[in-house]
Amino acid sequence: MLGASRMLMPRGAVLVHSVCMSTVPQVCVVGSGPAGFYTAQQILKSHASAQVDMYEKLPTPFGLVRYGVAPDHQEVKNCIHTFTQTALQDRFTFLGNVEVGCDVTLDQLREAYHSVVLAYGAAEDRPLGIPGEMLPNVLSARCFVGWYNGLPEDANINVNLDTDSAVVVGQGNVAIDVARILLTSIDILKKTDIPESVLASLAESRVKRVTLVGRRGPEHVAFTIKELREMVNLAGCRPSLQPSDYQHLRHLIPNLPRPRKRLLELLAKTALEEPNPKLAASYASAVRQWSLQFLRSPVEVLASEDGSVSGLKLAKNKLEGKKGQERAITTEDKEILECGLVLRSIGYRGHAVDASLPFDPHTATIPNKEGRVTGNPGLYVSGWIATGPVGVILSTMTSGFTTGKAVVADIQTTAVDINQHKEGKTAIQRVLAEKGVRIVSFKQWQQLDQHEMLAGAKLGKPREKVTNLHRMMELSQ
């Protein structure tokens, strides 16, 4: 039959293979953090021919693994090795230094691809909404984390550590992270990938006390046991916990799920029991301390005569509502917590990269079902822009895998029409070339990566991050 077909073909015609470019699913992922990479990994694993292109606004991949994970938690960054293996696959292309919504529109991506996955996270922080919040040295934990992790947009923020007391509003893992960095010995920090300029500031820091303020009680803290254990055992630092805040935990603990039970057991033990001899000796010689303050809501940041932060005015709260669903209600009682630095750590918010996207302002997410964006076939979300800023890398992996499976399922059931020819990155590269946007490939990122690691090795640290965008582009070209 093949011979007969050839005989009937006009001279010069070419027999097209049954799998032509128009049947290759063209998929793009916006965002190169864990959500983006886990989604891409699932798609490449589950579909034999899909092409996945990943767009990232920075010249560097890996999102919050590079710029959000605490620098003294290097083991958490090991997932970068897995992401690199994904990035080196033939059917994957990394396009760095491309900002969706600025350099290229969502409509242009949807025109060029069969499926578009938004995995750009939640990059905005929640404000306190109180007087004095705009004073110098009132910072979001997001910016502070970006500063000590070398995020270009936060590399030059003004952080004044010439104060003996700092307050962190919030009691989650990010709040614990920033408190720990403020209280950790510089001899330990200088072995991490904190940029040298930041290390110089931390070396001059006078911060000796950090208080973490929460709206509700100790049973409602949002940090995990790993982070608490690190604080309890932090060298040169001791906890300062009010025993009366923790007495009632003894009655709650037996009926709690195991993870929560273990966390509150450690919290109660630290507050109510004498430490072991080794820990007691460490606490006795400690020059720094941390504390937790409960049932308090910030109502005003106070300023001294020279305009600098002098304290945080707090309202005392009472709890109302069903057990396990208590809400904090402010009372008329107020108190002042003296400090020279205020860091707000009350959550992150997502945003819509395009006005046409459905967006829930209450949850700051794009409405979806199992990653499929409501009312938008072929459009998907993954990670925090889908779920809200909750969980750790493991939960983000679950979200990424779920969305990746949805993308493949829709391709296989023809819910997404892959017979419609799509140019994929070829079309977008034309758009970017016309605008003069310089794309950074994964191979070019690896050049920058090598530079950072070599610079770090000379200083006895994992890497010395380049924090200037212009310099990053130079080193990656």
Tab-separated table of C-alpha atoms in Angstrom:
chain	number	residue	atom	x	y	z
A	1	MET	CA	0.000	0.000	0.000
A	2	LEU	CA	2.875	2.363	0.760
A	3	GLY	CA	4.280	1.725	-2.749
A	4	ALA	CA	0.891	2.510	-4.295
A	5	SER	CA	0.678	5.724	-2.316
A	6	ARG	CA	4.055	6.838	-3.564
A	7	MET	CA	3.034	6.112	-7.179
A	8	LEU	CA	-0.025	8.365	-6.810
A	9	MET	CA	1.875	11.263	-5.240
A	10	PRO	CA	2.685	14.275	-7.451
A	11	ARG	CA	6.317	14.691	-8.410
A	12	GLY	CA	8.205	16.656	-5.726
A	13	ALA	CA	5.694	15.907	-2.978
A	14	VAL	CA	7.058	14.757	0.401
A	15	LEU	CA	5.463	11.965	2.419
A	16	VAL	CA	4.710	13.421	5.839
A	17	HIS	CA	5.366	11.219	8.867
A	18	SER	CA	2.226	10.411	10.835
A	19	VAL	CA	3.557	12.378	13.848
A	20	CYS	CA	4.078	15.894	12.492
A	21	MET	CA	4.877	19.064	14.381
A	22	SER	CA	1.215	20.004	14.632
A	23	THR	CA	0.511	16.884	16.706
A	24	VAL	CA	3.308	17.553	19.201
A	25	PRO	CA	1.642	19.098	22.271
A	26	GLN	CA	3.189	22.496	22.918
A	27	VAL	CA	3.024	23.311	26.639
A	28	CYS	CA	4.417	26.324	28.458
A	29	VAL	CA	4.951	26.779	32.174
A	30	VAL	CA	5.202	30.278	33.650
A	31	GLY	CA	7.472	30.263	36.706
A	32	SER	CA	10.537	28.153	37.481
A	33	GLY	CA	10.061	27.428	41.167
A	34	PRO	CA	9.155	24.008	42.609
A	35	ALA	CA	5.558	24.202	41.319
A	36	GLY	CA	6.731	24.871	37.778
A	37	PHE	CA	9.406	22.193	37.741
A	38	TYR	CA	7.268	19.488	39.339
A	39	THR	CA	4.512	20.229	36.812
A	40	ALA	CA	6.991	20.042	33.929
A	41	GLN	CA	8.473	16.827	35.314
A	42	GLN	CA	5.053	15.172	35.442
A	43	ILE	CA	4.158	16.241	31.886
A	44	LEU	CA	7.444	15.013	30.403
A	45	LYS	CA	7.155	11.720	32.284
A	46	SER	CA	3.530	11.104	31.335
A	47	HIS	CA	3.557	12.141	27.673
A	48	ALA	CA	6.069	10.749	25.189
A	49	SER	CA	6.208	13.722	22.808
A	50	ALA	CA	5.068	16.851	24.661
A	51	GLN	CA	7.382	19.861	24.419
A	52	VAL	CA	7.575	21.923	27.630
A	53	ASP	CA	8.912	25.482	27.607
A	54	MET	CA	9.433	27.286	30.922
A	55	TYR	CA	9.390	31.086	31.224
A	56	GLU	CA	11.021	32.857	34.170
A	57	LYS	CA	11.281	36.617	34.745
A	58	LEU	CA	14.727	36.308	36.385
A	59	PRO	CA	17.871	35.067	34.603
A	60	THR	CA	18.047	32.328	37.253
A	61	PRO	CA	15.757	29.310	37.748
A	62	PHE	CA	14.392	27.617	40.903
A	63	GLY	CA	12.330	30.435	42.437
A	64	LEU	CA	11.915	30.173	46.213
A	65	VAL	CA	14.350	27.263	46.443
A	66	ARG	CA	17.074	29.754	45.534
A	67	TYR	CA	15.549	32.903	47.006
A	68	GLY	CA	13.205	31.730	49.774
A	69	VAL	CA	14.721	28.709	51.536
A	70	ALA	CA	16.766	29.798	54.551
A	71	PRO	CA	20.512	29.885	53.778
A	72	ASP	CA	21.284	27.649	56.756
A	73	HIS	CA	18.937	24.994	55.332
A	74	GLN	CA	21.108	23.938	52.400
A	75	GLU	CA	19.775	20.362	52.488
A	76	VAL	CA	16.309	21.641	51.502
A	77	LYS	CA	17.824	22.925	48.264
A	78	ASN	CA	18.794	19.417	47.123
A	79	CYS	CA	15.678	19.309	44.939
A	80	ILE	CA	17.623	21.585	42.569
A	81	HIS	CA	19.468	18.472	41.364
A	82	THR	CA	16.167	16.882	40.306
A	83	PHE	CA	15.027	20.102	38.632
A	84	THR	CA	18.311	20.299	36.727
A	85	GLN	CA	17.788	16.784	35.357
A	86	THR	CA	14.359	17.883	34.112
A	87	ALA	CA	15.819	21.026	32.546
A	88	LEU	CA	18.431	19.032	30.630
A	89	GLN	CA	15.876	16.865	28.845
A	90	ASP	CA	15.598	17.302	25.070
A	91	ARG	CA	11.900	18.194	25.218
A	92	PHE	CA	12.394	20.979	27.770
A	93	THR	CA	13.479	24.582	27.147
A	94	PHE	CA	14.202	27.212	29.801
A	95	LEU	CA	13.667	30.839	28.771
A	96	GLY	CA	14.944	33.113	31.535
A	97	ASN	CA	14.795	36.911	31.768
A	98	VAL	CA	11.272	36.876	30.271
A	99	GLU	CA	8.482	38.492	32.280
A	100	VAL	CA	4.970	37.390	31.372
A	101	GLY	CA	2.609	40.353	31.452
A	102	CYS	CA	5.438	42.683	30.434
A	103	ASP	CA	7.711	41.164	27.780
A	104	VAL	CA	5.011	38.817	26.489
A	105	THR	CA	1.271	38.713	27.164
A	106	LEU	CA	-0.848	35.813	28.332
A	107	ASP	CA	-2.845	36.047	25.080
A	108	GLN	CA	0.355	35.630	23.064
A	109	LEU	CA	1.264	32.538	25.084
A	110	ARG	CA	-2.193	31.037	24.612
A	111	GLU	CA	-1.979	31.686	20.891
A	112	ALA	CA	1.424	29.960	20.692
A	113	TYR	CA	0.738	26.945	22.944
A	114	HIS	CA	-1.867	24.238	23.290
A	115	SER	CA	-1.640	24.405	27.088
A	116	VAL	CA	-0.425	27.163	29.419
A	117	VAL	CA	0.405	26.515	33.084
A	118	LEU	CA	0.719	29.470	35.478
A	119	ALA	CA	3.072	28.538	38.320
A	120	TYR	CA	4.483	31.910	39.326
A	121	GLY	CA	3.600	31.709	43.011
A	122	ALA	CA	2.579	34.427	45.460
A	123	ALA	CA	5.135	37.218	45.314
A	124	GLU	CA	3.285	39.979	47.163
A	125	ASP	CA	3.118	40.356	50.931
A	126	ARG	CA	0.145	41.154	53.123
A	127	PRO	CA	0.329	44.571	54.815
A	128	LEU	CA	-0.612	45.139	58.444
A	129	GLY	CA	-2.756	48.151	57.532
A	130	ILE	CA	-1.827	50.154	60.625
A	131	PRO	CA	-0.432	53.663	61.254
A	132	GLY	CA	3.354	53.863	61.122
A	133	GLU	CA	3.720	50.871	58.814
A	134	MET	CA	5.565	53.007	56.237
A	135	LEU	CA	8.278	54.074	58.677
A	136	PRO	CA	11.887	53.151	57.856
A	137	ASN	CA	12.831	49.749	59.291
A	138	VAL	CA	9.301	48.376	59.072
A	139	LEU	CA	9.814	45.629	56.503
A	140	SER	CA	7.992	42.641	55.145
A	141	ALA	CA	9.560	39.287	55.970
A	142	ARG	CA	9.370	38.592	52.227
A	143	CYS	CA	11.714	41.520	51.503
A	144	PHE	CA	13.976	40.627	54.426
A	145	VAL	CA	14.249	37.021	53.203
A	146	GLY	CA	14.919	38.314	49.680
A	147	TRP	CA	17.648	40.569	51.090
A	148	TYR	CA	19.582	37.846	52.915
A	149	ASN	CA	19.061	35.415	50.021
A	150	GLY	CA	20.381	37.800	47.358
A	151	LEU	CA	17.161	38.412	45.413
A	152	PRO	CA	18.060	41.254	42.998
A	153	GLU	CA	14.941	43.334	43.704
A	154	ASP	CA	15.647	43.247	47.463
A	155	ALA	CA	19.447	43.263	47.419
A	156	ASN	CA	19.686	46.989	48.158
A	157	ILE	CA	16.875	47.530	50.644
A	158	ASN	CA	17.850	49.513	53.715
A	159	VAL	CA	17.969	47.244	56.772
A	160	ASN	CA	19.098	48.992	59.948
A	161	LEU	CA	20.292	46.479	62.546
A	162	ASP	CA	21.564	49.140	64.960
A	163	THR	CA	19.006	48.159	67.604
A	164	ASP	CA	19.002	45.618	70.394
A	165	SER	CA	15.385	44.519	69.922
A	166	ALA	CA	13.344	43.349	66.914
A	167	VAL	CA	9.723	42.245	66.596
A	168	VAL	CA	8.381	39.765	64.057
A	169	VAL	CA	4.620	39.916	63.571
A	170	GLY	CA	3.638	36.332	62.810
A	171	GLN	CA	4.421	32.861	64.126
A	172	GLY	CA	4.912	30.732	61.014
A	173	ASN	CA	8.028	29.115	59.556
A	174	VAL	CA	9.052	32.288	57.711
A	175	ALA	CA	8.804	34.248	60.958
A	176	ILE	CA	10.998	31.648	62.676
A	177	ASP	CA	13.467	31.776	59.768
A	178	VAL	CA	13.993	35.527	59.986
A	179	ALA	CA	14.259	35.399	63.776
A	180	ARG	CA	16.845	32.631	63.555
A	181	ILE	CA	18.937	34.495	60.981
A	182	LEU	CA	18.906	37.593	63.191
A	183	LEU	CA	20.053	35.573	66.222
A	184	THR	CA	22.535	33.130	64.666
A	185	SER	CA	26.272	33.613	65.193
A	186	ILE	CA	28.043	35.208	62.244
A	187	ASP	CA	30.599	32.365	62.372
A	188	ILE	CA	27.806	29.983	61.332
A	189	LEU	CA	26.184	32.314	58.791
A	190	LYS	CA	29.420	32.988	56.919
A	191	LYS	CA	29.488	29.316	55.875
A	192	THR	CA	26.116	29.668	54.117
A	193	ASP	CA	25.273	31.265	50.760
A	194	ILE	CA	24.287	34.607	52.311
A	195	PRO	CA	25.873	37.333	50.120
A	196	GLU	CA	29.002	38.960	51.549
A	197	SER	CA	27.362	42.399	51.643
A	198	VAL	CA	24.572	41.020	53.852
A	199	LEU	CA	27.048	39.172	56.070
A	200	ALA	CA	28.829	42.490	56.655
A	201	SER	CA	25.554	44.016	57.895
A	202	LEU	CA	24.734	41.006	60.086
A	203	ALA	CA	28.250	41.066	61.546
A	204	GLU	CA	27.586	44.625	62.784
A	205	SER	CA	24.082	43.812	64.074
A	206	ARG	CA	23.236	44.782	67.651
A	207	VAL	CA	20.035	42.722	67.725
A	208	LYS	CA	19.968	40.668	70.929
A	209	ARG	CA	16.242	40.064	71.428
A	210	VAL	CA	13.585	38.935	68.939
A	211	THR	CA	9.904	38.648	69.882
A	212	LEU	CA	7.446	36.794	67.646
A	213	VAL	CA	3.908	38.111	68.077
A	214	GLY	CA	0.774	36.058	67.360
A	215	ARG	CA	-2.936	36.929	67.337
A	216	ARG	CA	-3.987	33.704	69.056
A	217	GLY	CA	-2.580	31.251	71.597
A	218	PRO	CA	0.353	28.812	71.596
A	219	GLU	CA	-1.913	25.997	70.355
A	220	HIS	CA	-2.352	27.991	67.114
A	221	VAL	CA	1.303	28.593	66.180
A	222	ALA	CA	1.942	27.908	62.485
A	223	PHE	CA	5.610	26.893	62.616
A	224	THR	CA	6.657	23.233	62.557
A	225	ILE	CA	8.631	21.165	65.043
A	226	LYS	CA	11.855	21.231	63.000
A	227	GLU	CA	11.979	25.016	63.108
A	228	LEU	CA	11.079	25.119	66.813
A	229	ARG	CA	13.754	22.563	67.656
A	230	GLU	CA	16.352	24.680	65.868
A	231	MET	CA	15.374	27.701	67.960
A	232	VAL	CA	15.438	25.727	71.212
A	233	ASN	CA	18.968	24.524	70.418
A	234	LEU	CA	20.293	27.678	68.772
A	235	ALA	CA	23.872	28.293	69.923
A	236	GLY	CA	24.402	31.458	71.940
A	237	CYS	CA	20.670	32.015	72.326
A	238	ARG	CA	18.028	31.130	74.913
A	239	PRO	CA	14.221	31.063	74.908
A	240	SER	CA	12.345	33.460	77.158
A	241	LEU	CA	8.890	31.930	77.507
A	242	GLN	CA	6.230	32.881	80.074
A	243	PRO	CA	5.177	29.605	81.789
A	244	SER	CA	1.601	30.800	82.377
A	245	ASP	CA	1.064	30.968	78.597
A	246	TYR	CA	1.633	27.230	78.264
A	247	GLN	CA	0.064	25.541	81.306
A	248	HIS	CA	-3.189	24.761	79.483
A	249	LEU	CA	-1.354	22.862	76.738
A	250	ARG	CA	-0.992	19.869	79.059
A	251	HIS	CA	-4.747	19.260	78.776
A	252	LEU	CA	-4.888	19.731	75.012
A	253	ILE	CA	-1.904	17.648	73.921
A	254	PRO	CA	-3.238	14.075	74.511
A	255	ASN	CA	-6.109	14.513	72.017
A	256	LEU	CA	-4.130	16.088	69.178
A	257	PRO	CA	-2.932	14.479	65.902
A	258	ARG	CA	0.663	13.249	66.179
A	259	PRO	CA	2.492	16.097	64.323
A	260	ARG	CA	0.659	18.762	66.316
A	261	LYS	CA	1.045	16.769	69.509
A	262	ARG	CA	4.845	16.542	69.114
A	263	LEU	CA	5.116	20.257	68.352
A	264	LEU	CA	3.148	21.376	71.396
A	265	GLU	CA	4.896	18.828	73.633
A	266	LEU	CA	8.226	20.442	72.747
A	267	LEU	CA	6.798	23.932	73.223
A	268	ALA	CA	5.364	23.053	76.648
A	269	LYS	CA	8.519	21.233	77.697
A	270	THR	CA	10.688	24.220	76.760
A	271	ALA	CA	8.460	26.636	78.666
A	272	LEU	CA	7.611	24.545	81.722
A	273	GLU	CA	10.515	22.183	82.412
A	274	GLU	CA	14.137	22.661	83.390
A	275	PRO	CA	16.446	22.092	80.390
A	276	ASN	CA	18.991	19.265	80.468
A	277	PRO	CA	22.410	20.193	81.929
A	278	LYS	CA	24.056	20.761	78.547
A	279	LEU	CA	21.252	23.025	77.347
A	280	ALA	CA	21.097	24.787	80.721
A	281	ALA	CA	24.803	25.622	80.482
A	282	SER	CA	24.283	26.921	76.953
A	283	TYR	CA	21.373	29.107	78.049
A	284	ALA	CA	23.332	30.462	81.015
A	285	SER	CA	26.068	31.828	78.750
A	286	ALA	CA	23.753	32.995	75.955
A	287	VAL	CA	23.860	36.660	74.976
A	288	ARG	CA	20.760	36.566	72.761
A	289	GLN	CA	17.173	35.527	73.405
A	290	TRP	CA	13.874	34.913	71.632
A	291	SER	CA	10.327	34.935	72.923
A	292	LEU	CA	6.762	34.292	71.810
A	293	GLN	CA	3.962	36.683	72.671
A	294	PHE	CA	0.371	35.530	72.264
A	295	LEU	CA	-3.096	37.049	72.001
A	296	ARG	CA	-1.766	40.304	70.612
A	297	SER	CA	-2.544	42.293	67.444
A	298	PRO	CA	-0.429	45.234	66.223
A	299	VAL	CA	-2.353	48.512	66.047
A	300	GLU	CA	0.404	51.093	65.483
A	301	VAL	CA	4.129	51.359	64.841
A	302	LEU	CA	5.530	54.082	67.070
A	303	ALA	CA	8.237	56.524	66.052
A	304	SER	CA	10.850	58.411	68.048
A	305	GLU	CA	11.549	62.123	67.527
A	306	ASP	CA	14.055	61.416	64.739
A	307	GLY	CA	11.479	59.378	62.799
A	308	SER	CA	12.953	55.945	63.549
A	309	VAL	CA	10.956	53.031	64.938
A	310	SER	CA	10.716	53.081	68.730
A	311	GLY	CA	8.109	50.430	69.409
A	312	LEU	CA	4.995	48.530	68.419
A	313	LYS	CA	1.656	49.227	70.080
A	314	LEU	CA	-0.303	46.004	70.581
A	315	ALA	CA	-3.952	45.358	71.418
A	316	LYS	CA	-4.661	42.450	73.727
A	317	ASN	CA	-6.986	39.858	72.189
A	318	LYS	CA	-9.601	37.419	73.424
A	319	LEU	CA	-10.651	34.254	71.604
A	320	GLU	CA	-14.228	33.637	70.505
A	321	GLY	CA	-15.842	30.809	68.574
A	322	LYS	CA	-15.912	27.018	68.475
A	323	LYS	CA	-12.977	25.007	69.737
A	324	GLY	CA	-10.425	24.716	66.962
A	325	GLN	CA	-12.016	27.597	65.041
A	326	GLU	CA	-11.426	30.418	67.503
A	327	ARG	CA	-11.172	33.961	66.187
A	328	ALA	CA	-9.022	36.630	67.810
A	329	ILE	CA	-11.044	39.685	68.879
A	330	THR	CA	-9.172	42.823	69.899
A	331	THR	CA	-10.007	44.454	73.222
A	332	GLU	CA	-9.480	47.988	74.500
A	333	ASP	CA	-6.401	46.928	76.479
A	334	LYS	CA	-3.139	48.081	74.879
A	335	GLU	CA	0.551	47.696	75.578
A	336	ILE	CA	3.796	48.838	73.969
A	337	LEU	CA	6.647	46.567	72.915
A	338	GLU	CA	9.862	48.553	72.535
A	339	CYS	CA	11.894	47.743	69.410
A	340	GLY	CA	13.877	49.326	66.586
A	341	LEU	CA	12.974	46.865	63.815
A	342	VAL	CA	9.559	45.476	62.838
A	343	LEU	CA	9.181	42.605	60.379
A	344	ARG	CA	5.703	41.598	59.262
A	345	SER	CA	5.293	37.920	58.442
A	346	ILE	CA	1.554	37.466	58.028
A	347	GLY	CA	1.454	35.734	54.679
A	348	TYR	CA	1.999	36.106	50.956
A	349	ARG	CA	-0.479	37.058	48.234
A	350	GLY	CA	-0.750	36.026	44.623
A	351	HIS	CA	-1.735	38.374	41.808
A	352	ALA	CA	-3.167	38.040	38.310
A	353	VAL	CA	-0.604	38.529	35.520
A	354	ASP	CA	-3.415	39.447	33.155
A	355	ALA	CA	-6.692	41.292	33.680
A	356	SER	CA	-8.572	38.601	31.743
A	357	LEU	CA	-7.782	35.975	34.379
A	358	PRO	CA	-10.409	35.010	36.938
A	359	PHE	CA	-9.040	36.001	40.335
A	360	ASP	CA	-10.314	35.589	43.886
A	361	PRO	CA	-9.117	38.651	45.854
A	362	HIS	CA	-10.048	37.015	49.168
A	363	THR	CA	-7.782	33.979	48.731
A	364	ALA	CA	-5.452	35.767	46.260
A	365	THR	CA	-5.604	32.711	43.999
A	366	ILE	CA	-6.841	31.883	40.500
A	367	PRO	CA	-9.991	29.746	40.871
A	368	ASN	CA	-9.395	26.207	39.634
A	369	LYS	CA	-10.338	22.574	39.971
A	370	GLU	CA	-7.426	20.154	40.149
A	371	GLY	CA	-5.281	22.771	38.420
A	372	ARG	CA	-7.727	23.565	35.607
A	373	VAL	CA	-8.590	27.287	35.562
A	374	THR	CA	-12.325	27.836	35.796
A	375	GLY	CA	-13.890	28.644	32.418
A	376	ASN	CA	-10.565	28.592	30.534
A	377	PRO	CA	-9.861	25.320	28.676
A	378	GLY	CA	-6.147	24.816	28.093
A	379	LEU	CA	-5.196	27.125	30.985
A	380	TYR	CA	-3.879	25.692	34.254
A	381	VAL	CA	-2.395	26.771	37.587
A	382	SER	CA	0.056	25.069	39.922
A	383	GLY	CA	1.513	25.800	43.357
A	384	TRP	CA	0.705	28.824	45.487
A	385	ILE	CA	-1.190	30.731	42.785
A	386	ALA	CA	-3.526	27.711	42.763
A	387	THR	CA	-3.655	26.770	46.432
A	388	GLY	CA	-2.660	29.906	48.300
A	389	PRO	CA	0.673	30.322	50.153
A	390	VAL	CA	0.444	27.257	52.359
A	391	GLY	CA	2.603	24.198	52.889
A	392	VAL	CA	6.191	23.324	52.101
A	393	ILE	CA	8.006	21.980	49.033
A	394	LEU	CA	6.384	18.556	49.483
A	395	SER	CA	2.861	19.987	49.234
A	396	THR	CA	3.931	22.080	46.235
A	397	MET	CA	5.205	18.887	44.603
A	398	THR	CA	1.749	17.352	45.074
A	399	SER	CA	0.120	20.387	43.460
A	400	GLY	CA	2.583	20.257	40.561
A	401	PHE	CA	1.990	16.568	39.925
A	402	THR	CA	-1.793	17.044	40.071
A	403	THR	CA	-1.686	19.854	37.522
A	404	GLY	CA	0.753	17.977	35.291
A	405	LYS	CA	-1.578	14.969	35.211
A	406	ALA	CA	-4.514	17.240	34.341
A	407	VAL	CA	-2.587	18.736	31.409
A	408	VAL	CA	-1.720	15.301	30.021
A	409	ALA	CA	-5.226	13.926	30.600
A	410	ASP	CA	-6.753	16.832	28.664
A	411	ILE	CA	-4.334	16.275	25.786
A	412	GLN	CA	-5.109	12.555	25.666
A	413	THR	CA	-8.890	13.006	25.838
A	414	THR	CA	-8.783	15.815	23.230
A	415	ALA	CA	-10.194	18.315	25.729
A	416	VAL	CA	-7.234	20.278	24.348
A	417	ASP	CA	-7.076	20.172	20.535
A	418	ILE	CA	-3.463	19.413	19.630
A	419	ASN	CA	-4.321	19.017	15.950
A	420	GLN	CA	-4.445	22.798	15.755
A	421	HIS	CA	-0.915	23.825	14.755
A	422	LYS	CA	0.945	25.781	17.435
A	423	GLU	CA	4.439	27.222	17.039
A	424	GLY	CA	5.327	27.225	20.726
A	425	LYS	CA	8.556	29.012	21.641
A	426	THR	CA	9.316	29.858	18.000
A	427	ALA	CA	6.432	32.350	17.961
A	428	ILE	CA	7.351	33.812	21.348
A	429	GLN	CA	11.028	34.164	20.434
A	430	ARG	CA	9.974	36.365	17.496
A	431	VAL	CA	7.962	38.573	19.863
A	432	LEU	CA	10.889	38.860	22.271
A	433	ALA	CA	13.389	39.554	19.487
A	434	GLU	CA	11.237	42.441	18.237
A	435	LYS	CA	11.261	43.903	21.764
A	436	GLY	CA	14.993	43.359	22.199
A	437	VAL	CA	14.539	40.995	25.143
A	438	ARG	CA	17.646	38.874	25.784
A	439	ILE	CA	16.657	35.322	26.663
A	440	VAL	CA	18.798	33.354	29.125
A	441	SER	CA	18.950	29.635	28.329
A	442	PHE	CA	19.539	26.931	30.921
A	443	LYS	CA	23.061	26.418	29.580
A	444	GLN	CA	23.730	30.125	30.045
A	445	TRP	CA	22.353	29.940	33.603
A	446	GLN	CA	24.836	27.113	34.230
A	447	GLN	CA	27.648	29.515	33.344
A	448	LEU	CA	26.428	31.917	36.026
A	449	ASP	CA	25.967	28.980	38.398
A	450	GLN	CA	29.597	27.909	37.920
A	451	HIS	CA	30.807	31.463	38.511
A	452	GLU	CA	28.878	31.681	41.792
A	453	MET	CA	30.102	28.322	43.060
A	454	LEU	CA	33.736	29.102	42.234
A	455	ALA	CA	33.457	32.499	43.943
A	456	GLY	CA	31.876	30.814	46.965
A	457	ALA	CA	34.541	28.123	47.176
A	458	LYS	CA	37.195	30.814	47.577
A	459	LEU	CA	35.258	32.096	50.596
A	460	GLY	CA	34.550	28.670	52.110
A	461	LYS	CA	30.807	28.762	51.334
A	462	PRO	CA	28.451	26.951	48.909
A	463	ARG	CA	28.261	29.917	46.531
A	464	GLU	CA	28.542	33.691	46.382
A	465	LYS	CA	25.380	34.878	44.680
A	466	VAL	CA	25.445	37.594	42.068
A	467	THR	CA	22.707	40.025	43.096
A	468	ASN	CA	22.940	42.633	40.317
A	469	LEU	CA	20.757	41.891	37.284
A	470	HIS	CA	23.109	43.576	34.810
A	471	ARG	CA	26.055	41.539	36.127
A	472	MET	CA	23.952	38.365	36.029
A	473	MET	CA	23.197	38.970	32.357
A	474	GLU	CA	26.868	39.610	31.607
A	475	LEU	CA	27.986	36.370	33.238
A	476	SER	CA	25.286	34.290	31.557
A	477	GLN	CA	25.991	35.444	27.999
